[in-house]
mmCIF file of C-alpha atoms in Angstrom:
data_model
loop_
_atom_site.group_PDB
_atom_site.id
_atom_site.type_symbol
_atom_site.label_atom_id
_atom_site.label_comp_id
_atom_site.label_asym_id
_atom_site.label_seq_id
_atom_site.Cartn_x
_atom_site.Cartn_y
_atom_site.Cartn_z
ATOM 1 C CA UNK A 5 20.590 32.727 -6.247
ATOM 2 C CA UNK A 6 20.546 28.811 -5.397
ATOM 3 C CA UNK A 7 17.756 26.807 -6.728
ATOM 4 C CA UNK A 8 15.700 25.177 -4.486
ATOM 5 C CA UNK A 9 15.873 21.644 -5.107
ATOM 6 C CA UNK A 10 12.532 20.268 -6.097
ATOM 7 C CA UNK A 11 11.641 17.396 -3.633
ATOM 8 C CA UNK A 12 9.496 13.972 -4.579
ATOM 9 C CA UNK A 13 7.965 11.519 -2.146
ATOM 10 C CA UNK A 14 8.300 7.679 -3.844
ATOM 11 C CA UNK A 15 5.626 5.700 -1.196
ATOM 12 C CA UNK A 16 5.948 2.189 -2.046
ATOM 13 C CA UNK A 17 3.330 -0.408 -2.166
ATOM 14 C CA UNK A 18 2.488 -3.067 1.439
ATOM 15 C CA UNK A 19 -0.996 -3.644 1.468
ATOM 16 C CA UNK A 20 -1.773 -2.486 5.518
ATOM 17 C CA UNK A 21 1.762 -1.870 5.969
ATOM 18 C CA UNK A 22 0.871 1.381 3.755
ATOM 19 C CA UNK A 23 -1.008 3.193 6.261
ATOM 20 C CA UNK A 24 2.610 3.934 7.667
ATOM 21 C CA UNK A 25 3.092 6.536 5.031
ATOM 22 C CA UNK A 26 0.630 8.602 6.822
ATOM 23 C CA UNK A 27 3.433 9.004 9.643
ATOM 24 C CA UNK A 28 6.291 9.238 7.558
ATOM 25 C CA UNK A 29 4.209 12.438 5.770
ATOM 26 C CA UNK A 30 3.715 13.452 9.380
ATOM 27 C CA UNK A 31 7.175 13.600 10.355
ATOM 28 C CA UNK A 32 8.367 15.441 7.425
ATOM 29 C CA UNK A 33 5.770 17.803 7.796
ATOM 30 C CA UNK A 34 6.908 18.402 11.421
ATOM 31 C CA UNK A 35 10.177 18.886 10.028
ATOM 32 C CA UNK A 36 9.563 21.521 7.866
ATOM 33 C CA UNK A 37 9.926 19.213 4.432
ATOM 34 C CA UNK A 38 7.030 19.540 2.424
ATOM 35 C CA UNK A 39 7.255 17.392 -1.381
ATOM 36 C CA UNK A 40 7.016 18.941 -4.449
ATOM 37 C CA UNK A 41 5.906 15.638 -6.021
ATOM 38 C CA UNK A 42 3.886 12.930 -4.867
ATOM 39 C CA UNK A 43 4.116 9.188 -6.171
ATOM 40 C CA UNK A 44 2.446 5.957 -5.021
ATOM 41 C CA UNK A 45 2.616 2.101 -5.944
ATOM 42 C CA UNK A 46 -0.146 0.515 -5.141
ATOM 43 C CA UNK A 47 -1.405 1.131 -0.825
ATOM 44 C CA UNK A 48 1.232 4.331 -1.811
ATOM 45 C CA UNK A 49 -0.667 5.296 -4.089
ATOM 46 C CA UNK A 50 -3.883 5.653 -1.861
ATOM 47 C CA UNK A 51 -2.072 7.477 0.722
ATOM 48 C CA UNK A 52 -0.253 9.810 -1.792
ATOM 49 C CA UNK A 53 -3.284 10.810 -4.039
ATOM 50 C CA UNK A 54 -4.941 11.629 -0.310
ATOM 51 C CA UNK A 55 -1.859 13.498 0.393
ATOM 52 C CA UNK A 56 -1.646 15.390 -3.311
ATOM 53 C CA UNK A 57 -5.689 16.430 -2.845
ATOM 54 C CA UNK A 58 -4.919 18.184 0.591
ATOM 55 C CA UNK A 59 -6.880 15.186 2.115
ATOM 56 C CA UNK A 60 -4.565 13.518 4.397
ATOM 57 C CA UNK A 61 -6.350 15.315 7.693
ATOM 58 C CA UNK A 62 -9.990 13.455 6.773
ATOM 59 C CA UNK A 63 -7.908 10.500 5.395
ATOM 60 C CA UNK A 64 -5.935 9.408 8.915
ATOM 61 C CA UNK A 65 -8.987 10.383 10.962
ATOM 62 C CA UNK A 66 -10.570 7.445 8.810
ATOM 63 C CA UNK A 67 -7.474 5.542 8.873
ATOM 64 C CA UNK A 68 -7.290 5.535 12.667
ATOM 65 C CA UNK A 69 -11.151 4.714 12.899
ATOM 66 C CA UNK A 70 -10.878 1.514 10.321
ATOM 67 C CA UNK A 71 -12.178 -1.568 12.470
ATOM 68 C CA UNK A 72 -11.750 -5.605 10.690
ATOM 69 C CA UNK A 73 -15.671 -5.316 10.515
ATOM 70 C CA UNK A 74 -15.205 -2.267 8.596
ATOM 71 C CA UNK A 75 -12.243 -3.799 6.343
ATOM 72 C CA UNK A 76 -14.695 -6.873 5.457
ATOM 73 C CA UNK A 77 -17.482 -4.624 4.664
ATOM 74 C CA UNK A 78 -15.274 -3.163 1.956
ATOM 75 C CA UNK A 79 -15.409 -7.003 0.257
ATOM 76 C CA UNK A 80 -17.599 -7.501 -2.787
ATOM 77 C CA UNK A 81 -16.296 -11.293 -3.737
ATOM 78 C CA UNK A 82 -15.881 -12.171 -7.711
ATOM 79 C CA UNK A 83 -15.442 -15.185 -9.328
ATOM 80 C CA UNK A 84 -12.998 -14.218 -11.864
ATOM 81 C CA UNK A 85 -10.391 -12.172 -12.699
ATOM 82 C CA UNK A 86 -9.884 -12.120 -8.294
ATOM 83 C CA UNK A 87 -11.255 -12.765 -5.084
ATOM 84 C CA UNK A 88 -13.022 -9.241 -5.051
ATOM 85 C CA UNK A 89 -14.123 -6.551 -7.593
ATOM 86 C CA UNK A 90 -12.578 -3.303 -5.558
ATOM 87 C CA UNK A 91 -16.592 -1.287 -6.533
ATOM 88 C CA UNK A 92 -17.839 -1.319 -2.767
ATOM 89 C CA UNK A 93 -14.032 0.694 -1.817
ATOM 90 C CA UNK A 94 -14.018 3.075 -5.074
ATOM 91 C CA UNK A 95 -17.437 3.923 -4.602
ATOM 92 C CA UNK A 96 -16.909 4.864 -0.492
ATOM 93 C CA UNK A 97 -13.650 7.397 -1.828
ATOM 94 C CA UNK A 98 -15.992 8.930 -4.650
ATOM 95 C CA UNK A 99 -18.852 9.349 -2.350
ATOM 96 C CA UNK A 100 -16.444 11.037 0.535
ATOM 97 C CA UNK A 101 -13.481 12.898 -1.630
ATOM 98 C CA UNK A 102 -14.479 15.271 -5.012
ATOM 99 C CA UNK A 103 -11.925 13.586 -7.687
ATOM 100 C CA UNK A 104 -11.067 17.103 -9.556
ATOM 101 C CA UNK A 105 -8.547 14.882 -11.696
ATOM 102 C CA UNK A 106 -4.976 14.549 -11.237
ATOM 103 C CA UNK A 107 -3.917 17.280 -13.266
ATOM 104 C CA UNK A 108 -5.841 19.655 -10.952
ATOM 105 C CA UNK A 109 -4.348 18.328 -7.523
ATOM 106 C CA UNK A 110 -2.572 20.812 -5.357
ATOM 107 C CA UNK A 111 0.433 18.434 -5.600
ATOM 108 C CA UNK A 112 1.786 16.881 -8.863
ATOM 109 C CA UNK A 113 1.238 13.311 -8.069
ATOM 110 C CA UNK A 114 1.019 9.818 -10.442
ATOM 111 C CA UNK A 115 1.358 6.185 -9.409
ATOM 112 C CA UNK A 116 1.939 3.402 -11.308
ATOM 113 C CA UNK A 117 0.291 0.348 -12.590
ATOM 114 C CA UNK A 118 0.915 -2.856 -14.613
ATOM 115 C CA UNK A 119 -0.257 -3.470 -18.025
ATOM 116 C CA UNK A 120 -1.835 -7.117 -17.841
ATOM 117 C CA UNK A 121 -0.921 -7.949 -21.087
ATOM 118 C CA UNK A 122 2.758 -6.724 -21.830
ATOM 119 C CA UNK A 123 4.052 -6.547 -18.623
ATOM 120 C CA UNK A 124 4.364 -2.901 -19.397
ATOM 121 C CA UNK A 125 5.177 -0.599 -16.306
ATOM 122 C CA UNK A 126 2.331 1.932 -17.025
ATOM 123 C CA UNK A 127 2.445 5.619 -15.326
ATOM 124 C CA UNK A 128 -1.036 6.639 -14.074
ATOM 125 C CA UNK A 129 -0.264 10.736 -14.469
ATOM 126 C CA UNK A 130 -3.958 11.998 -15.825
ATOM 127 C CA UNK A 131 -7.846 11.454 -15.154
ATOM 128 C CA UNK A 132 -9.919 10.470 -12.461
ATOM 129 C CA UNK A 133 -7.500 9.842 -9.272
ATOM 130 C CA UNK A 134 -9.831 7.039 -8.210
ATOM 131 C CA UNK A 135 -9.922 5.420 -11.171
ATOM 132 C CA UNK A 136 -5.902 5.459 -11.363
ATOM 133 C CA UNK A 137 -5.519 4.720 -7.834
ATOM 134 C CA UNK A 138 -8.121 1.836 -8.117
ATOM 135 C CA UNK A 139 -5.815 0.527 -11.038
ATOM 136 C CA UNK A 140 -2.476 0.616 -8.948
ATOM 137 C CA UNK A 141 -3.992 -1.203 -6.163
ATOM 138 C CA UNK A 142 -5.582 -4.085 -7.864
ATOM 139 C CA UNK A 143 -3.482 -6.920 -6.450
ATOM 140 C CA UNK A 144 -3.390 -10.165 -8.733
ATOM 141 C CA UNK A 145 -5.419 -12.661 -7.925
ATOM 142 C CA UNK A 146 -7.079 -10.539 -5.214
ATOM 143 C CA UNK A 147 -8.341 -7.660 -6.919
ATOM 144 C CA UNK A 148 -9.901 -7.943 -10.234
ATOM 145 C CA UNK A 149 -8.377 -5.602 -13.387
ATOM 146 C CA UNK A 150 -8.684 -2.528 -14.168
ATOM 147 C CA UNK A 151 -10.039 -1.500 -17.595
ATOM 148 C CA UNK A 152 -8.407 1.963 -18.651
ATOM 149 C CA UNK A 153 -7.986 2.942 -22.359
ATOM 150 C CA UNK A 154 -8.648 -0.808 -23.840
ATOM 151 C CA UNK A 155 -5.493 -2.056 -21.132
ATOM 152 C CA UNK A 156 -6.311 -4.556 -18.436
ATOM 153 C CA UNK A 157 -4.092 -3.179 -15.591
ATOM 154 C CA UNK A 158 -2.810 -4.738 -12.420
ATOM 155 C CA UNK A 159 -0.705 -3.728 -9.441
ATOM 156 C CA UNK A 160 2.294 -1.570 -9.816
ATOM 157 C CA UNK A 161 4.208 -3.552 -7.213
ATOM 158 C CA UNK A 162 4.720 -6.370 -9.964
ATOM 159 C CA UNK A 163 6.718 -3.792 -11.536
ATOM 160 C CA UNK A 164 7.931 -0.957 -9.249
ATOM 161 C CA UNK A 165 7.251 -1.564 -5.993
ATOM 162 C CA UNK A 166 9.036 2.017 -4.949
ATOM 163 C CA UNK A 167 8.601 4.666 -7.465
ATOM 164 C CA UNK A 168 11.551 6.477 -7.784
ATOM 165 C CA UNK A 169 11.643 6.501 -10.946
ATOM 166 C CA UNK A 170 8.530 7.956 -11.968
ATOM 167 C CA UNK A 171 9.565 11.004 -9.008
ATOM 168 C CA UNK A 172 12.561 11.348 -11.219
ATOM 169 C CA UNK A 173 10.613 11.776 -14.626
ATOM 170 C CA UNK A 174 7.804 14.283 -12.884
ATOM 171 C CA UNK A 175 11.229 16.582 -12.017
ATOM 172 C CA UNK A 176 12.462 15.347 -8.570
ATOM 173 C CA UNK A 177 15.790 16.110 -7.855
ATOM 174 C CA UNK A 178 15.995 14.741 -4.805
ATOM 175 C CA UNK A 179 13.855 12.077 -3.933
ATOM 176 C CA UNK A 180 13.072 10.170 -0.715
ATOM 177 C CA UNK A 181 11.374 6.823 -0.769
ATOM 178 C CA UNK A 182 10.029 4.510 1.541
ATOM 179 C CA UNK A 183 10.173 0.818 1.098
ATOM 180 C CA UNK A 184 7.767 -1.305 3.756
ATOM 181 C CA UNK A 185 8.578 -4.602 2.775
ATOM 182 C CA UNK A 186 12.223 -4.694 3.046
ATOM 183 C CA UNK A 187 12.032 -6.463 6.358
ATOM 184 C CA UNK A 188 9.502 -8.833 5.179
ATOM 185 C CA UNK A 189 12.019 -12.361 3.998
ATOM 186 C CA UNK A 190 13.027 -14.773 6.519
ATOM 187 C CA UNK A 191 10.502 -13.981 8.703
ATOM 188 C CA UNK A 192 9.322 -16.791 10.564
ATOM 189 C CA UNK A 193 5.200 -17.412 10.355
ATOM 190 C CA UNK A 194 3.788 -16.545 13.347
ATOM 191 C CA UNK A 195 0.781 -18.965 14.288
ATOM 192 C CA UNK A 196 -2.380 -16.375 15.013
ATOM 193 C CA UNK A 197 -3.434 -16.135 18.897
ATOM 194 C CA UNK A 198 -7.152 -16.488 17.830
ATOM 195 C CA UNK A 199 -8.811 -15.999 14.653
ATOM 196 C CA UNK A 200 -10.537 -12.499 14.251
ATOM 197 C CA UNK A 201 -14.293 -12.590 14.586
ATOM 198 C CA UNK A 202 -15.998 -12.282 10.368
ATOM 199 C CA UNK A 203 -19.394 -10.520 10.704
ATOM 200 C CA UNK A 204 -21.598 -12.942 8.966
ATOM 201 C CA UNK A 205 -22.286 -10.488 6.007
ATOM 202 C CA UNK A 206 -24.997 -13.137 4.244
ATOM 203 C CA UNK A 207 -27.625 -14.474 5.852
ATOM 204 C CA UNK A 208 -26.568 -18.127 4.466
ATOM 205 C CA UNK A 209 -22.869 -18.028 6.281
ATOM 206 C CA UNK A 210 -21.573 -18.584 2.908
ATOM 207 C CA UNK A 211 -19.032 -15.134 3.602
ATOM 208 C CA UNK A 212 -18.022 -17.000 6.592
ATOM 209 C CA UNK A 213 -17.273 -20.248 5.534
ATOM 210 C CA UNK A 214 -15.478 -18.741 2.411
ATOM 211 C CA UNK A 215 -13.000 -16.417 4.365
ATOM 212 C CA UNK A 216 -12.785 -19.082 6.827
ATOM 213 C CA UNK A 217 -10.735 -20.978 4.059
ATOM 214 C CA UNK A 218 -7.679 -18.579 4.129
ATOM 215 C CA UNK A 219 -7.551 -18.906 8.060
ATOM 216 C CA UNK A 220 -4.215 -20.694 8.972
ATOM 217 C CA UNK A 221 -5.165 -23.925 9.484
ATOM 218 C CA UNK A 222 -3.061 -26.984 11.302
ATOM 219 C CA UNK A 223 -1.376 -29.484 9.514
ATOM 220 C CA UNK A 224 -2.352 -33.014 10.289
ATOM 221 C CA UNK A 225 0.967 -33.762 12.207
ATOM 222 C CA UNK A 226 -0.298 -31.394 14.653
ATOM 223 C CA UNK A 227 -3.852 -32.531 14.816
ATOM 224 C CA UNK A 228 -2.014 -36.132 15.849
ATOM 225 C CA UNK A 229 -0.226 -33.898 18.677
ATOM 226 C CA UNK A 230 3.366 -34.069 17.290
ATOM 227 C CA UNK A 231 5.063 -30.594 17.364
ATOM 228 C CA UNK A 232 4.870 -29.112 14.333
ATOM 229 C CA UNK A 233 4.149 -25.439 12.879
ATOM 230 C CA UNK A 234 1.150 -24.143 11.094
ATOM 231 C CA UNK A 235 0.129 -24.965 7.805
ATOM 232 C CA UNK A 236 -0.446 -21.164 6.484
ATOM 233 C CA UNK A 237 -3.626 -20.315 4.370
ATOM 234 C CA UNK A 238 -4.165 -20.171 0.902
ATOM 235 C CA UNK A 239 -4.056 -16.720 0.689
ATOM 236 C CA UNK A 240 -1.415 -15.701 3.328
ATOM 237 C CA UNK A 241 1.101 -18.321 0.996
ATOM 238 C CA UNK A 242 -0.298 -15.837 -2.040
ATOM 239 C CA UNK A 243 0.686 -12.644 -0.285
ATOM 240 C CA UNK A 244 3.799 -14.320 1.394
ATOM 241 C CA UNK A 245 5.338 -15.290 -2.022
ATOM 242 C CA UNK A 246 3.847 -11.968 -3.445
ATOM 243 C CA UNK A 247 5.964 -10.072 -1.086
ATOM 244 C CA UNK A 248 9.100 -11.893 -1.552
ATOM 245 C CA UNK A 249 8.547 -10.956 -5.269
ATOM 246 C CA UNK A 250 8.373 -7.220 -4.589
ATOM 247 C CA UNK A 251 11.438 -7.234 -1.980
ATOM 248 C CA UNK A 252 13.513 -9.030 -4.758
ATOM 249 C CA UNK A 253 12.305 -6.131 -7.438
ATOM 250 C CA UNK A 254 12.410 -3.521 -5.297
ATOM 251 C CA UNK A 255 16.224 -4.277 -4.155
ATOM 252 C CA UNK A 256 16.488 -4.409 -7.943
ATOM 253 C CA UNK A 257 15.193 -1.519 -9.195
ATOM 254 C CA UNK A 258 16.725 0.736 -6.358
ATOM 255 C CA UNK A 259 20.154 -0.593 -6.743
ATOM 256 C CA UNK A 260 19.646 0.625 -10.376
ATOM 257 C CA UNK A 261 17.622 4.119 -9.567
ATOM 258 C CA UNK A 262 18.593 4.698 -6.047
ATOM 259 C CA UNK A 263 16.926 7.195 -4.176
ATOM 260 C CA UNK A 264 18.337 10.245 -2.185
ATOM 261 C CA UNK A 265 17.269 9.091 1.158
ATOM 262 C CA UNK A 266 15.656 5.950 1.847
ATOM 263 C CA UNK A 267 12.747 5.844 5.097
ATOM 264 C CA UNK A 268 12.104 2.036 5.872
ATOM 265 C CA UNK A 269 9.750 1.422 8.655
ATOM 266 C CA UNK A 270 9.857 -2.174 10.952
ATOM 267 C CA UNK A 271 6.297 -3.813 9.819
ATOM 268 C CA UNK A 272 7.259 -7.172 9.476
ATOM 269 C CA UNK A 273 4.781 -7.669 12.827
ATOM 270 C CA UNK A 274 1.951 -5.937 10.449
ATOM 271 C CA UNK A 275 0.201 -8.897 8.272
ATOM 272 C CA UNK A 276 -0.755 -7.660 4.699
ATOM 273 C CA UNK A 277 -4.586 -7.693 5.556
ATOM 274 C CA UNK A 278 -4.388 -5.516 9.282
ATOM 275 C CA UNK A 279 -6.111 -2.240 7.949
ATOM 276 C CA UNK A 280 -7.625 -1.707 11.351
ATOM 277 C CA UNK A 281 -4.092 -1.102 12.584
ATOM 278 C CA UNK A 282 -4.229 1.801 11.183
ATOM 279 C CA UNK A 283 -2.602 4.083 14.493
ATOM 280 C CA UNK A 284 0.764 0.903 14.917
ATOM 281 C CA UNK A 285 1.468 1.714 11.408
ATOM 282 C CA UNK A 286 1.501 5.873 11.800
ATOM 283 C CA UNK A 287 3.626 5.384 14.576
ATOM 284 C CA UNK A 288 6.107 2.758 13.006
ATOM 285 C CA UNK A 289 5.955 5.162 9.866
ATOM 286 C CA UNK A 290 7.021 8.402 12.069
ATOM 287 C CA UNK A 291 9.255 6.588 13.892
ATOM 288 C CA UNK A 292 11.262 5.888 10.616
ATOM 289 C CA UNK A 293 10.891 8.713 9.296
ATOM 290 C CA UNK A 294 12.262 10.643 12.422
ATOM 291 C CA UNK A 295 15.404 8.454 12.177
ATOM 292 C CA UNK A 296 16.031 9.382 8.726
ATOM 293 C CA UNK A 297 15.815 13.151 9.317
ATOM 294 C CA UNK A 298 19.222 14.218 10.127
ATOM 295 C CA UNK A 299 20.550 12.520 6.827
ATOM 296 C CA UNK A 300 17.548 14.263 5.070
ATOM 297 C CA UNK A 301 18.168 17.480 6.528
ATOM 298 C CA UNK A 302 21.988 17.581 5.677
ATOM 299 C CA UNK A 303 20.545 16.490 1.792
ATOM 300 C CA UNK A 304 18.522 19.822 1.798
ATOM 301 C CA UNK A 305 21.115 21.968 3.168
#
């Protein structure tokens, strides 16, 4: 009797770009292809521990709901350790999803995280899913660290921005990964239409005119009136140089752990902070996904 080849799910890490894993789930699902294993970096690691709980259904319908008022409500600013301390966002999942641990999920799922202080490349497989998820996710400079067992921990995408790996250790044997910033290097900055409208959040506007300071702002050629592009923000240069980090690692570590079949979705359009474009991402992510299906199928066969 053939053994059925046990199938893991490596979601990479994006920021918004992540919500497209909810349509690459979609279209395997569609297809008949249902992981054995679920693993998440960072934004994959959101969507994955949703998917491992048997959540995904309540998780798009929120998705697919998210306004930019809603994404700024989720902001509780810091002063150190990053912009924002992540409490307002873990305490909306705990309120809204029971966390029965990871090693009660339906799915075996784990995601990975950095450890501050060694660099270490530290798999989240155990515990509270929020508070591993909330570690995975916590974006230097933007997110502030993650205590867990005496270890500061940071972002996985510093690290291993698609998880293979980890799929392979939890008893993959095939293993299909999607990578969302592959597309992301030599893209040309776009200059914003108009700026999106900030709810002013404090009485005192000082929300406003502190998120008002990452707005792309114009270089003082232009204000003269010479042609020149857009000096980008402060923090779109941070997620900019971030990402061509992660596209450099991630072509690194795949080359050396390659997965089975790899989905790779077109988001280059989809900036790293558009969470309330939540449906454009689904579809991008099914539309991927679809593509890759033949060569997926033929895998399984």
């Amino acid at each position: 009797m053939k053994h059925r080849s046990r199938i893991g799910l490596a979601l990479g890490s994006g920021s918004a770009r992540g919500w497209s894993h909810i349509g690459v789930i979609r279209a395997l699902e569609q297809a008949g292809i249902a992981p054995d294993i679920v693993c998440g970096t960072s934004v994959g690691a959101i969507v994955g521990a949703a998917y491992a709980a048997g959540e995904l259904d309540r998780f798009e319908t929120w998705v697919r709901q998210l306004s930019w008022p809603a994404v700024v409500g989720f902001l509780d600013l810091k002063m150190g350790g990053g912009l924002m301390g992540g409490g307002k966002l873990v305490e909306f999942f705990r309120s809204r999803f029971d966390d029965c641990g990871i090693e009660n999920l339906p799915k075996a799922f784990g995601c990975v995280a950095t450890d501050l202080s060694s660099g270490r490349e530290i798999w989240l497989r155990e515990g509270p899913v929020v508070d591993s998820v909330r570690a995975s996710i916590a974006l230097p400079g933007v997110f502030t660290p993650s205590l867990r067992e005496g270890l500061l921990l940071v972002d996985g995408g510093l690290v291993n921005p698609v998880p293979v790996s980890l799929c392979r250790a939890m008893g993959a044997d095939i293993v299909i990964a999607v990578d969302l910033n592959w597309d992301l290097v030599g893209r040309r900055y776009r200059i914003p239409d108009a700026p999106q409208p900030i709810p002013a959040l404090l009485g005192n506007g000082l929300f406003d005119n502190f998120l008002a300071r990452f707005r792309a702002v114009k270089g003082t050629a232009a204000e003269s009136g010479e042609s020149s592009p857009a000096v980008p923000s402060m923090l779109e240069v941070l997620t900019t140089s971030l990402n061509i980090m992660q596209v450099r690692i991630t072509q690194s570590r795949l080359a050396g752990e390659p997965a089975d079949a790899l989905i790779r979705p077109r988001l280059s359009g989809i900036a790293a902070t558009d969470f309330h474009r939540g449906a454009v991402s689904i579809a991008e992510g099914m539309r991927a996904a679809e593509h890759a299906l033949p060569m997926i199928h033929e895998m399984l066969a």
